[in-house]
Amino acid sequence: MASPAPLWPHKAERHQAAGGDSRGSNQPPQVPRRSREKVPAAAGCPRQGGQGQRYQRAGCKTQKQRQLHRLQPRPARPGLASRRMRHSAPAGSGSAGSDCCEFQKSAMGVRGLQGFVERVCPDVCTPVDLREMAERHRINHPNFPPVIVVDAMSCVKYWYTAESWVCGGQWREYLVSLDHFIKAFTAAGIKLVFYFDGVVEKKKRDEWIKRRMKNSEEIARIFRFIKTHRKQPGREMFTAISALPTFTRFALKLLGQETVCTLQEADFEVAAYGLQHNCIGILGQDSDYLIYDTCPYFSIEKLRLDRLVTVMYSREALCCALGLSLTHLPLFACLLGNDVVQENLLESFWQKCLIISRRKNNRYSRRANILLAVADYISKLPCSYSSLKHLEERLPLGSDKTLLYRGVESYLLPGQQSPWVPPNITNCPISLQQQAAVCQDKEIFQLAKEQHIQSENYIIFNILSNGEIDCSNSLEDECDTEIPGQALIYRPARQHVYSVVLESGKGGACPLIKEWFVYFGNPLQQPELIQPVEPSVPGGTPDLKTLWFAKGPDVEKQRYGTFLACFHLQDRMEELQALGTPVAAFCCLLAYLMMQVSTLSMEDLNAFVALILCLKGKSAAQLEALQLAQVDSRAVHLGAVFVRGLTTLLMVNSACGFPFRMNDLMPWEAFDGKLFQVKYQQAHQGCSVEELLESNESLYAPFQNLKTIICNACMAKKRTIQSRPRGSGFTTGTQQRQFNPKFQQAHRSSFIPPYHNQTREFLSGNPQPQGDLVHFRKRMKMDKRTRYISMKFCVLKITKKAGKKMIVGKL
């Protein structure tokens, strides 16, 4: 085999390589420039409109190009049903390498490879009909049903098709969308197996941090937009809904699907499952599946659900276009930068490859030319371990000279070998997991591991295995100093969970837990070390074996009591048990939230309680039809905090041996983003309880009961909930409706005195912050509701500070 081209060519050779003809025998097909001239219609294609003209505009000349063009995502039409028929990336969300907060994996394969194969190597992209492939599989393997393994983390953003995304999630609409997705494959006789990332591996932590910081900037931009325009941004600013992957796992299990939470990086386990179980393919959007030697790789981005057609990316065609063999691909990925070999270490190598490459094309991007140049260099390397070691010595990889070896090895699936690594080396990175675990009780550890893999618990295995957990960005307003980050709000509850799981009260040293939680002010330079805190359980905290394995009514009571103690509600057991499930759990969350955040008001509590009660009778279609006149940024923030609170419920419930069913703690049982916006704005604009509860008198008693339990729990902790309405609308006394006296009487009989506001005597139920009269006039003019004010003039008195003169003026 020819020797590799030198990395540092002679000056004369360098000049020739840089200035000579860049075209060679291995040059990939040229991408034609799109002509500005009118293209005559092809035979049989109408000149006006129709498919023919559309194909001409897109530059489609061959039948294959037309097939691929038909699979390109198109703008979704309004309506839940039509949106479910087509899964495409949100506008502006970018390629597979773009970041979408939590539901994007720490890295999405080789940067630029996905776009490269679609733009430069179209032969790699083959349109396929999944129904036909499933039928062929049934003929060839009559005893094995066709299976597609789904990389769920790279699919979640395509599954979420609801119009509203900024308000905290349209969870019932999302559940319907997932059900529709599953039924489309079931009707074709295709079984789906869903894989989710269960860990962030240490080698990916730096990349994870970098993406989290970028997400924080994007979220700050979203809140600036909401405050300026009082509406949801366009899909070009689409970002993650808090905890979407977490609840997607439980949604799929609820819908009867096989769901796996991984013990290591998901793409490795997905590729291994696809190979070992002879799956017809992998559905996802991660170019690493072009590198693994596994079953075919299908695009979720190009999937047309109504027809079950998509694009298959061919490894063999990619190798043909690059002039490589399948065994070259792992090294190719490493030399372009991946999860093991960082890109910043390779820049000088790329530059030298570009200089000596025979395949440069000025019409391609720099990244595309780098891919071609690196492939050209690799094609001349002998396929051997010694060749790899020699390359490691020559590359500027820093002090670690095993990066290439570890990178290539990470692509070896169980049972596979490679000429780049020594014989008899297999990728088994989790073999010593039990020995290195924080928990040394094999029975406890094994149960936690099984529940983790089957997506039955939440976070517990991560605590027991390595004492480290993480949480991605939430839609939180960093400028709102009144509401702490959700990571800080729920930390006391998590500390109790750590104590319960690690049994810190039983003597002996208890390890600190490493937390990687994103919130404003946390630079994420290192994990925060959190001390477990034993909850105050009457009679003492039960040991984990009792909570997890024992049976009987006494144990059920211990589980329930431990759950309540994690939320500081151990003295409220009888009241909460009387509520029944799942309302009792949501009541625990609200009481804890009101105790932890002293700036939350009675209006906030009213909005949350009304949301939980009114959501019960609403269908996904009714919630989809709900229209918002405006979006309140503080309500967006509170919605994200509440949804993160639901994940805290899951965590506590898992630790305490499941006193509640996990399915009862899901967001589609307690939260809807648009409905919460409605309830929040109604509560802060002074609407009556009747209007909050949509004139449903059957909800009145539960509403008052929940409020009483929550407020009493807060008062026992010396926390008084005040009334602080923040409404921006203006109404007059003449606009008040004649409400049911029963509602009015109960609404007035609140046991906590309302917050006093100076403007209330003039503008009923519409407080304004203290400030300059001119500023107030401007706000009046900006508000469209002023058209309804019947009074032509009114006098406004504002006390700026105690003892200072009042400003009096005319509007």
PDB file of C-alpha atoms in Angstrom, residues 80-81 83-88 130-131 148-152 154-156 158-161 173-188 190-194 248 252 255 257 282-284 298-306 308-310:
ATOM      1  CA  LEU A  80     -52.896  19.300  15.136  1.00  0.00           C
ATOM      2  CA  ALA A  81     -53.943  16.519  12.773  1.00  0.00           C
ATOM      3  CA  ARG A  83     -49.000  18.709  11.699  1.00  0.00           C
ATOM      4  CA  ARG A  84     -48.839  15.142  12.964  1.00  0.00           C
ATOM      5  CA  MET A  85     -48.737  13.866   9.395  1.00  0.00           C
ATOM      6  CA  ARG A  86     -45.335  15.410   8.718  1.00  0.00           C
ATOM      7  CA  HIS A  87     -42.281  15.436  10.959  1.00  0.00           C
ATOM      8  CA  SER A  88     -39.696  18.029  10.086  1.00  0.00           C
ATOM      9  CA  LEU A 130     -40.236   1.650   5.256  1.00  0.00           C
ATOM     10  CA  ARG A 131     -43.357  -0.433   4.554  1.00  0.00           C
ATOM     11  CA  ILE A 148     -36.591  -0.186  14.004  1.00  0.00           C
ATOM     12  CA  VAL A 149     -34.467   1.032  16.904  1.00  0.00           C
ATOM     13  CA  VAL A 150     -35.082   4.712  17.586  1.00  0.00           C
ATOM     14  CA  ASP A 151     -32.489   7.155  18.903  1.00  0.00           C
ATOM     15  CA  ALA A 152     -35.124   9.059  20.859  1.00  0.00           C
ATOM     16  CA  SER A 154     -32.294  12.996  18.423  1.00  0.00           C
ATOM     17  CA  CYS A 155     -36.000  12.593  17.573  1.00  0.00           C
ATOM     18  CA  VAL A 156     -37.734  14.440  20.412  1.00  0.00           C
ATOM     19  CA  TYR A 158     -39.323  16.369  15.648  1.00  0.00           C
ATOM     20  CA  TRP A 159     -42.042  14.711  17.703  1.00  0.00           C
ATOM     21  CA  TYR A 160     -43.043  17.952  19.449  1.00  0.00           C
ATOM     22  CA  THR A 161     -45.341  19.480  16.818  1.00  0.00           C
ATOM     23  CA  GLU A 173     -51.155  17.514  22.524  1.00  0.00           C
ATOM     24  CA  TYR A 174     -47.696  15.980  22.676  1.00  0.00           C
ATOM     25  CA  LEU A 175     -49.072  12.705  24.012  1.00  0.00           C
ATOM     26  CA  VAL A 176     -51.536  12.543  21.099  1.00  0.00           C
ATOM     27  CA  SER A 177     -48.704  13.274  18.649  1.00  0.00           C
ATOM     28  CA  LEU A 178     -46.578  10.438  20.048  1.00  0.00           C
ATOM     29  CA  ASP A 179     -49.528   8.062  19.884  1.00  0.00           C
ATOM     30  CA  HIS A 180     -50.108   8.993  16.242  1.00  0.00           C
ATOM     31  CA  PHE A 181     -46.409   8.389  15.459  1.00  0.00           C
ATOM     32  CA  ILE A 182     -46.472   4.933  17.031  1.00  0.00           C
ATOM     33  CA  LYS A 183     -49.708   3.915  15.311  1.00  0.00           C
ATOM     34  CA  ALA A 184     -48.284   4.790  11.892  1.00  0.00           C
ATOM     35  CA  PHE A 185     -45.518   2.197  12.351  1.00  0.00           C
ATOM     36  CA  THR A 186     -47.759  -0.335  14.080  1.00  0.00           C
ATOM     37  CA  ALA A 187     -50.142  -0.245  11.103  1.00  0.00           C
ATOM     38  CA  ALA A 188     -47.200  -1.226   8.894  1.00  0.00           C
ATOM     39  CA  ILE A 190     -43.086  -2.415  12.410  1.00  0.00           C
ATOM     40  CA  LYS A 191     -42.023  -2.655  16.042  1.00  0.00           C
ATOM     41  CA  LEU A 192     -40.224   0.343  17.565  1.00  0.00           C
ATOM     42  CA  VAL A 193     -37.654   0.208  20.372  1.00  0.00           C
ATOM     43  CA  PHE A 194     -36.794   3.596  21.888  1.00  0.00           C
ATOM     44  CA  THR A 248     -41.140  11.465  26.731  1.00  0.00           C
ATOM     45  CA  LEU A 252     -43.780   6.059  25.478  1.00  0.00           C
ATOM     46  CA  LEU A 255     -48.287   4.019  25.251  1.00  0.00           C
ATOM     47  CA  GLN A 257     -43.611   0.898  23.891  1.00  0.00           C
ATOM     48  CA  ILE A 282     -31.907   2.984  13.081  1.00  0.00           C
ATOM     49  CA  LEU A 283     -34.172   6.035  13.074  1.00  0.00           C
ATOM     50  CA  GLY A 284     -32.469   9.208  14.248  1.00  0.00           C
ATOM     51  CA  PHE A 298     -32.766   6.338   8.492  1.00  0.00           C
ATOM     52  CA  SER A 299     -33.415  10.073   8.857  1.00  0.00           C
ATOM     53  CA  ILE A 300     -36.129  11.271  11.252  1.00  0.00           C
ATOM     54  CA  GLU A 301     -35.788  14.733   9.729  1.00  0.00           C
ATOM     55  CA  LYS A 302     -36.780  13.466   6.283  1.00  0.00           C
ATOM     56  CA  LEU A 303     -39.518  11.137   7.528  1.00  0.00           C
ATOM     57  CA  ARG A 304     -42.943  11.579   5.954  1.00  0.00           C
ATOM     58  CA  LEU A 305     -45.159   9.884   8.502  1.00  0.00           C
ATOM     59  CA  ASP A 306     -48.248   9.749   6.310  1.00  0.00           C
ATOM     60  CA  LEU A 308     -43.658   6.111   5.932  1.00  0.00           C
ATOM     61  CA  VAL A 309     -40.964   7.192   3.502  1.00  0.00           C
ATOM     62  CA  THR A 310     -37.630   8.727   4.444  1.00  0.00           C
TER      63      THR A 310
END
